[in-house]
mmCIF file of C-alpha atoms in Angstrom:
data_model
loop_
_atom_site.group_PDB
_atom_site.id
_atom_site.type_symbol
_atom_site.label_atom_id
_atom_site.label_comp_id
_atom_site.label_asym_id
_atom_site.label_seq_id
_atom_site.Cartn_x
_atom_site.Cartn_y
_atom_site.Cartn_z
ATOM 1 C CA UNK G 1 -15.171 -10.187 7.941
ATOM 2 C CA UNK G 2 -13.863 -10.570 11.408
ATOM 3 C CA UNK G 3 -11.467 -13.529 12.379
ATOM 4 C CA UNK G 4 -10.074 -14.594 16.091
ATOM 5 C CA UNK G 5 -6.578 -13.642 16.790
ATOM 6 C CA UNK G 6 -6.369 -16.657 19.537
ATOM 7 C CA UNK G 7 -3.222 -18.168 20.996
ATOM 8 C CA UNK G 8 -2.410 -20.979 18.238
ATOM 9 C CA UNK G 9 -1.919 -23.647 20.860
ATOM 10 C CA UNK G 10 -5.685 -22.997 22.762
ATOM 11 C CA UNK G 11 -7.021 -26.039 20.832
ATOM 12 C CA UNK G 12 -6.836 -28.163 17.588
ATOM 13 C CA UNK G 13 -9.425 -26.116 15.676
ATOM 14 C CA UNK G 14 -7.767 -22.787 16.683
ATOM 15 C CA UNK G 15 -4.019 -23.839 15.783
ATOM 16 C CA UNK G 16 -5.507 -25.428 12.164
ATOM 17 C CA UNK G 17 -6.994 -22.196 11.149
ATOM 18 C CA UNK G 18 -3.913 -20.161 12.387
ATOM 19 C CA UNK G 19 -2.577 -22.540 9.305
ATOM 20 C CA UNK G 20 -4.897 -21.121 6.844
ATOM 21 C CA UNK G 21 -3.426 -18.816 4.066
ATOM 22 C CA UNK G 22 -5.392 -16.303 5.281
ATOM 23 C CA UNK G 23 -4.598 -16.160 8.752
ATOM 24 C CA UNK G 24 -0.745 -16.278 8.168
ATOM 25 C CA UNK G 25 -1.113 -13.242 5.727
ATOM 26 C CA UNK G 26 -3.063 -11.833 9.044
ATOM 27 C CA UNK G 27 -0.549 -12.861 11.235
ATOM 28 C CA UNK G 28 2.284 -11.560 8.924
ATOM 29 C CA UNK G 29 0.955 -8.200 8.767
ATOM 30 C CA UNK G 30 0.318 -8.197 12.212
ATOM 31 C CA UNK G 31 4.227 -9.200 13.116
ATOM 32 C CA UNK G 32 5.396 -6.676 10.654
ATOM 33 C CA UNK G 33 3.610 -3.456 12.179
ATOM 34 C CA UNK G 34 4.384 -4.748 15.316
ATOM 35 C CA UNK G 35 7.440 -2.888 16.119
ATOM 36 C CA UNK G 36 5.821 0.797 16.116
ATOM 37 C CA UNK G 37 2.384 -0.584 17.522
ATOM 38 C CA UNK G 38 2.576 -3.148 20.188
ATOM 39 C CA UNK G 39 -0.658 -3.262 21.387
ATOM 40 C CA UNK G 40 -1.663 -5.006 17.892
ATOM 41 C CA UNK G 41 -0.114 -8.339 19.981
ATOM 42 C CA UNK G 42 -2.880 -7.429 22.561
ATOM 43 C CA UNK G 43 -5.537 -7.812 19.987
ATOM 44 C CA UNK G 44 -8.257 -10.437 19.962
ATOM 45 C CA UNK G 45 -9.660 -9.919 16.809
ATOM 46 C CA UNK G 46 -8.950 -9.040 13.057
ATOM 47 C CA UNK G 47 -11.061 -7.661 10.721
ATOM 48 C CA UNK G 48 -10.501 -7.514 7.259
ATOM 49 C CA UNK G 49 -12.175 -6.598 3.699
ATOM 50 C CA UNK G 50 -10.936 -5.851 0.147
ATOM 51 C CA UNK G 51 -11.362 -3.438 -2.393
ATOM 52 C CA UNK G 52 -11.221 -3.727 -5.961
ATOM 53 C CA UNK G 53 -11.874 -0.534 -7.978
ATOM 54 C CA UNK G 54 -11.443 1.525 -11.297
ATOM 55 C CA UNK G 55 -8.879 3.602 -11.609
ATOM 56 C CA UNK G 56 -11.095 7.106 -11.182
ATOM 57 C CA UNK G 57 -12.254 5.350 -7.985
ATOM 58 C CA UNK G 58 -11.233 6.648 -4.659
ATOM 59 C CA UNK G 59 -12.964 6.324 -1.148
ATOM 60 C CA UNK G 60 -14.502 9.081 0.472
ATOM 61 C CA UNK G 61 -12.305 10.111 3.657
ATOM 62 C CA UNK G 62 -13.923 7.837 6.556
ATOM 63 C CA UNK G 63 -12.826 6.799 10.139
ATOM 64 C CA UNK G 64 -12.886 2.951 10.751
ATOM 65 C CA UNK G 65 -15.193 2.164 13.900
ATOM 66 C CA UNK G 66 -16.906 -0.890 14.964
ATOM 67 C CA UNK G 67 -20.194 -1.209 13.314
ATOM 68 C CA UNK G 68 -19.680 1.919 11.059
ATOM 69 C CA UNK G 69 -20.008 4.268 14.183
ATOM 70 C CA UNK G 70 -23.405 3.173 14.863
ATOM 71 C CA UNK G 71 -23.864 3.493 18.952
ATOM 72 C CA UNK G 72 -20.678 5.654 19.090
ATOM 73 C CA UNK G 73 -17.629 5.714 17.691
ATOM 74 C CA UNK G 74 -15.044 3.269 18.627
ATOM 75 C CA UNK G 75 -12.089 2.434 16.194
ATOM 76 C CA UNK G 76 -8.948 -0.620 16.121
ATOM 77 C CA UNK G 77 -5.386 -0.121 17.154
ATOM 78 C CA UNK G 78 -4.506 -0.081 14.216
ATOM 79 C CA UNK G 79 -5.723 -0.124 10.551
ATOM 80 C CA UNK G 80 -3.015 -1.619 7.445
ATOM 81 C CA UNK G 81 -3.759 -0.922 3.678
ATOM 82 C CA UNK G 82 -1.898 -4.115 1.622
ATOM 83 C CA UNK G 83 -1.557 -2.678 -2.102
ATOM 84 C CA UNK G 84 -1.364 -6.182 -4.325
ATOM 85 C CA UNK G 85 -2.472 -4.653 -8.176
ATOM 86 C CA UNK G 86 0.833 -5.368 -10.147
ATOM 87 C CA UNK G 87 3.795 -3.105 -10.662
ATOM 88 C CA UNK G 88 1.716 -0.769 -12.663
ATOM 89 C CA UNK G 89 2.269 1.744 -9.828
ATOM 90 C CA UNK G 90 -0.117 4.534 -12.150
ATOM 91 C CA UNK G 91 -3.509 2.553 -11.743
ATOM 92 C CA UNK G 92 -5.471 4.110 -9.007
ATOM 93 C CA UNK G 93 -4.802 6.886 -6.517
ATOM 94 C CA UNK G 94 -2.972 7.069 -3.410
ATOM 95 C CA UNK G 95 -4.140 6.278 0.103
ATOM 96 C CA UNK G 96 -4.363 9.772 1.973
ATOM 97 C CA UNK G 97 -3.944 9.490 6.020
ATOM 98 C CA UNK G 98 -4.539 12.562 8.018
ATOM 99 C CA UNK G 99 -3.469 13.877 11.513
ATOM 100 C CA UNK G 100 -7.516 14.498 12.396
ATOM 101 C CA UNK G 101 -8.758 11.800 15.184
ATOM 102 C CA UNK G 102 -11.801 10.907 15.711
ATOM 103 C CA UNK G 103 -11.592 12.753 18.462
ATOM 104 C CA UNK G 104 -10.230 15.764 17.201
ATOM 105 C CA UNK G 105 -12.167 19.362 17.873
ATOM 106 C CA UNK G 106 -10.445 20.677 14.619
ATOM 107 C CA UNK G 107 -10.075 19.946 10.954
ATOM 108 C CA UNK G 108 -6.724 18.265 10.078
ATOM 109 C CA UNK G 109 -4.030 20.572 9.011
ATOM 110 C CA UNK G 110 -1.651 17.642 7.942
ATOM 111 C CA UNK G 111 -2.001 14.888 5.261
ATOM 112 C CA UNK G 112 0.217 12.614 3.757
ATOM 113 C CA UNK G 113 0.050 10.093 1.105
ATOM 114 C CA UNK G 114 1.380 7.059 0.486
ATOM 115 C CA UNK G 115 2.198 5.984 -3.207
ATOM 116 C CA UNK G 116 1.027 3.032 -4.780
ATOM 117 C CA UNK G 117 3.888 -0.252 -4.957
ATOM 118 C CA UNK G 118 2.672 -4.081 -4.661
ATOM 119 C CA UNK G 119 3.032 -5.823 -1.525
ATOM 120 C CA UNK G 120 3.275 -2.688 0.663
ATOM 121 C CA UNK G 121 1.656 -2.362 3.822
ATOM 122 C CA UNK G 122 0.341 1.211 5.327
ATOM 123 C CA UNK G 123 -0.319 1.278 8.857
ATOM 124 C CA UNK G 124 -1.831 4.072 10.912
ATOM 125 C CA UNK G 125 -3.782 4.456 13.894
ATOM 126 C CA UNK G 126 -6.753 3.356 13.771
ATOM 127 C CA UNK G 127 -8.566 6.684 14.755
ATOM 128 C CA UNK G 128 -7.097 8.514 11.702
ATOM 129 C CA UNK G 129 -9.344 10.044 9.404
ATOM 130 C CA UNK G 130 -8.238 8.391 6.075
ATOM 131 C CA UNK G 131 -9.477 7.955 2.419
ATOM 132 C CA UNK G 132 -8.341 7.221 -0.872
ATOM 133 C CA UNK G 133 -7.374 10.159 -3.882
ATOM 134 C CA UNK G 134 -8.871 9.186 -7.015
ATOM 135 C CA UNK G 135 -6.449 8.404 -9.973
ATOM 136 C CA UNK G 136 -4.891 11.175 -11.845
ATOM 137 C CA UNK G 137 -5.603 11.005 -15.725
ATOM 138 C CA UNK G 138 -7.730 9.520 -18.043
ATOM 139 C CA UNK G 139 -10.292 6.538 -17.497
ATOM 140 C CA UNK G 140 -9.625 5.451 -21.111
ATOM 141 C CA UNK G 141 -5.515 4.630 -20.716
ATOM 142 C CA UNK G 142 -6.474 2.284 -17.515
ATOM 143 C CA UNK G 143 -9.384 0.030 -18.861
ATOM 144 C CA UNK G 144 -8.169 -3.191 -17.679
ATOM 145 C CA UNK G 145 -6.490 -1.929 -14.521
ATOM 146 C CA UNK G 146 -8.042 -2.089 -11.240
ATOM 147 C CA UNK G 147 -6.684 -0.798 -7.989
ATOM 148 C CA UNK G 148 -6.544 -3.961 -5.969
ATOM 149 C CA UNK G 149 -5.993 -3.893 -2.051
ATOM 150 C CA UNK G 150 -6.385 -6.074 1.416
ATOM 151 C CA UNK G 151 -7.131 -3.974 4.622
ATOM 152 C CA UNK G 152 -6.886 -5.514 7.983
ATOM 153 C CA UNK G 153 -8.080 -3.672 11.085
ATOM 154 C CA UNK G 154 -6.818 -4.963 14.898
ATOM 155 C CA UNK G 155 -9.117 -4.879 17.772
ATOM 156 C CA UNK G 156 -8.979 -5.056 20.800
ATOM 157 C CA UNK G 157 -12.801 -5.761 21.066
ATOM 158 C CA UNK G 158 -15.294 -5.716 18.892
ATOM 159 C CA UNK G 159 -19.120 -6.520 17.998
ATOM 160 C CA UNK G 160 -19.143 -9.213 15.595
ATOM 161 C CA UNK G 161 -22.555 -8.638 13.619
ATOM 162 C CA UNK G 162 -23.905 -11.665 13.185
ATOM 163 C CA UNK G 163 -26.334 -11.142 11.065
ATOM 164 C CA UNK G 164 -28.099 -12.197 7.552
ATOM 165 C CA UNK G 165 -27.180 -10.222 4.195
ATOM 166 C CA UNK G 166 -23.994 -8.013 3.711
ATOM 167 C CA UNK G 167 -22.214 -5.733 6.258
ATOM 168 C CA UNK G 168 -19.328 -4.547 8.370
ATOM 169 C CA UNK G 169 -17.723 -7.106 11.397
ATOM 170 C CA UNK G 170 -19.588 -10.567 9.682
ATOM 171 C CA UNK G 171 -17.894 -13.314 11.105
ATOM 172 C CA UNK G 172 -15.843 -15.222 8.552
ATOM 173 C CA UNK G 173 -16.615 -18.552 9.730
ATOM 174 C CA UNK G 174 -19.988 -18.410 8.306
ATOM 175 C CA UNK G 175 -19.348 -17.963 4.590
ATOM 176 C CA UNK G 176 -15.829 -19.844 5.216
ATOM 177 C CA UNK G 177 -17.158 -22.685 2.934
ATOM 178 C CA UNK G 178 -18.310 -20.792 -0.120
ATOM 179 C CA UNK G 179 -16.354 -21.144 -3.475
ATOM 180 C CA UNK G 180 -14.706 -17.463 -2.796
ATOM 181 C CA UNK G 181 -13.414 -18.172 0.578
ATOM 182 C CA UNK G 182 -11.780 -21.855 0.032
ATOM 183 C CA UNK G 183 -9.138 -21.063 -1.504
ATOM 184 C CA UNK G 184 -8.110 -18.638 1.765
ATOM 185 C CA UNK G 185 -8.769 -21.198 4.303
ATOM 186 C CA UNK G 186 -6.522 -24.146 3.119
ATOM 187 C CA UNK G 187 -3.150 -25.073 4.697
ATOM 188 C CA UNK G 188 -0.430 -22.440 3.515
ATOM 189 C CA UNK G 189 2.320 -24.298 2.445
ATOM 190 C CA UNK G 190 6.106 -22.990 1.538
ATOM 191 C CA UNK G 191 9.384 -23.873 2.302
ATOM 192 C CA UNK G 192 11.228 -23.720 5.210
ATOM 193 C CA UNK G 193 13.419 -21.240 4.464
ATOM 194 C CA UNK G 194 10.481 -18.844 3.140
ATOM 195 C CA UNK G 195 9.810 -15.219 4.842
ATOM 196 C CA UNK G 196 6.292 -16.972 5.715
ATOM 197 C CA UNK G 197 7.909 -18.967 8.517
ATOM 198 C CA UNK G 198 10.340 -16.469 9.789
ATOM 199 C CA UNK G 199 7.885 -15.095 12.717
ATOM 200 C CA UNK G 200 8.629 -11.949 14.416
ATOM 201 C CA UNK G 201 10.702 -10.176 12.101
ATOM 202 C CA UNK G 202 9.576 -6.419 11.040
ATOM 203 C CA UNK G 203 8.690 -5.192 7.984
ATOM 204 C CA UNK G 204 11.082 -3.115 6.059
ATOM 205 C CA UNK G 205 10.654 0.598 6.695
ATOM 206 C CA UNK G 206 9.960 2.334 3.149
ATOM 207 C CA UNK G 207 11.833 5.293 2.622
ATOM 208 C CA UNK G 208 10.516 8.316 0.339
ATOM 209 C CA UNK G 209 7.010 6.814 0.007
ATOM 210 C CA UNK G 210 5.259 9.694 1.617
ATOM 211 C CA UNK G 211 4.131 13.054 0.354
ATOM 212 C CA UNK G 212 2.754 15.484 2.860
ATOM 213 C CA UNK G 213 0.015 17.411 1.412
ATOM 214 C CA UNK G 214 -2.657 20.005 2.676
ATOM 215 C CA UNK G 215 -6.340 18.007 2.975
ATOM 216 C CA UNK G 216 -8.678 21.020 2.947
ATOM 217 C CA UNK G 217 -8.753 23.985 0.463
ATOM 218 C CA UNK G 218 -11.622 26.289 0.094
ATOM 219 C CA UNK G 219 -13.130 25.769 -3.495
ATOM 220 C CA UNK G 220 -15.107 29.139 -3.636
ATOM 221 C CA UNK G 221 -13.091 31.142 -0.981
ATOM 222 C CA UNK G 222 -15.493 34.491 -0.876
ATOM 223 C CA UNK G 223 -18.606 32.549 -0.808
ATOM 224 C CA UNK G 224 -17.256 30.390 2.066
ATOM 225 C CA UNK G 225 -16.147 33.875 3.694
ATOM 226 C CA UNK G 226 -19.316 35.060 3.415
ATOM 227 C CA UNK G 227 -21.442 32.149 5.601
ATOM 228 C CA UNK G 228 -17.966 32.097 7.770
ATOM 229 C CA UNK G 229 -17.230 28.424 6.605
ATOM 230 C CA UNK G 230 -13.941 29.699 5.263
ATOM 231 C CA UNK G 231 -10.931 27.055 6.022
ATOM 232 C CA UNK G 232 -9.237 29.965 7.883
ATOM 233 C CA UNK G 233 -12.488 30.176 10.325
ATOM 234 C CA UNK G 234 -12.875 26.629 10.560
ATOM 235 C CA UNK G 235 -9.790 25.602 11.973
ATOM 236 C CA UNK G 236 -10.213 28.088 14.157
ATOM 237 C CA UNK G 237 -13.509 26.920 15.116
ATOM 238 C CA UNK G 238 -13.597 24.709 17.942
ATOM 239 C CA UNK G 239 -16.203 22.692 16.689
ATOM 240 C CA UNK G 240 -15.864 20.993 13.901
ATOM 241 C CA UNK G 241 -18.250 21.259 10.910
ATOM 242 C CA UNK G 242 -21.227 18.534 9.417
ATOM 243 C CA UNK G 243 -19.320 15.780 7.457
ATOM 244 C CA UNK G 244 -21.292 16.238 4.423
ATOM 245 C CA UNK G 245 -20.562 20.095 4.308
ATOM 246 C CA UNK G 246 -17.282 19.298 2.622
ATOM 247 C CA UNK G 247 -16.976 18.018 -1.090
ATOM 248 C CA UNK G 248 -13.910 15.878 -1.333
ATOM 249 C CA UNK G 249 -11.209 15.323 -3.680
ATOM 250 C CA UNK G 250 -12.012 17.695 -6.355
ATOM 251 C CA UNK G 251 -9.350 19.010 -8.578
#
């Protein structure tokens, strides 16, 4: 869902919903990831969605562009993973950000992942190619655990698909009033001595919380020789390869 990141004092409606829980988490994140990108002050818009999955579950490595790349691809400043599953750091994989762009004539050569602790926030570029690994182990000793996290991508601009039914950029204000969403537009309340109402201050920077991995590996080395789809021809291929000639995260 998208939400306007408006100046708080352009009218009564505007500086109410800046109240909301919802928008201060926005706003917090926002504040906090600040300090190594600026331009997220120059956004107008946020959008933001939420994924709740198994622990086997990853994501499929993805860019994030306005309308899912339909019409071209255009991506946010920047894009923030939230992790909020509880201290069980072992349910779920790790979020995997690589140095490819969406813009980028060859495969990444650089990956690094983040590990899993609640309340952190990632933040990357928003042009990253980026995906989540799929837990390590079995199914069976995670049954009631679910990977639990709260992504928030900054624009600049985007196209807010107003439309019927379920999809990317839906503006918030339309399903707002539904038993799901009241809870996340009422008044957040909390001291005055609470981190909530200290504004401007930076996150703190986590040390020893990445991992710098390789992303591709050839899987049947000879074979890929063969059709010259081998990693070593590829990245030296200026042209990248079809998306869905790659499998991902196999191990």
């Amino acid at each position: 869902y998208v939400v306007p990141l408006q100046n708080e004092h352009e009218n009564d409606d505007t500086a109410k919903a800046n109240q909301s829980v919802l928008m201060q988490i926005i706003r917090k994140i926002q504040q906090q990831i600040s300090i190594n990108f600026p331009d997220v002050l120059n956004c107008t818009a946020a959008e933001w969605w939420s994924h709740c999955r198994p622990h086997c579950s990853g994501h499929q490595l993805h860019f994030d562009s306005d309308d899912e790349g339909r019409g071209g691809v255009r991506n946010p400043v920047a894009s923030t993973v939230t992790y909020l599953s509880c201290d069980d750091t072992s349910v779920g994989g790790e979020t995997l950000v690589t140095s490819q762009s969406s813009v980028s004539k060859k495969l990444a050569t650089k990956g690094w992942l983040c590990s899993n602790k609640r309340n952190r926030v990632l933040a990357f570029k928003g042009n990253l190619l980026h995906g989540v690994i799929p837990g390590a182990g079995a199914q069976s000793s995670h049954k009631e655990g679910k990977r639990v996290t709260f992504m928030v991508a900054f624009w600049k601009r985007i196209h807010v698909q107003d439309k019927e039914g379920f999809g990317s950029a839906r503006p918030f204000s339309r399903v707002e009033n539904e038993e799901w969403a009241k809870p996340l537009v009422e008044k957040m309340v909390s001291s005055p001595g609470s981190s909530a109402n200290k504004g401007g201050e930076g996150g703190k920077r986590c040390e020893n919380c990445f991992f710098e991995v390789p992303v591709w590996e050839d899987v049947d080395k000879e074979k890929n020789q063969e059709y010259g789809m081998a990693i070593q021809n590829v990245t030296r291929s200026r042209v990248l390869p079809p998306y869905d000639a790659f499998f991902q995260f196999f191990s």
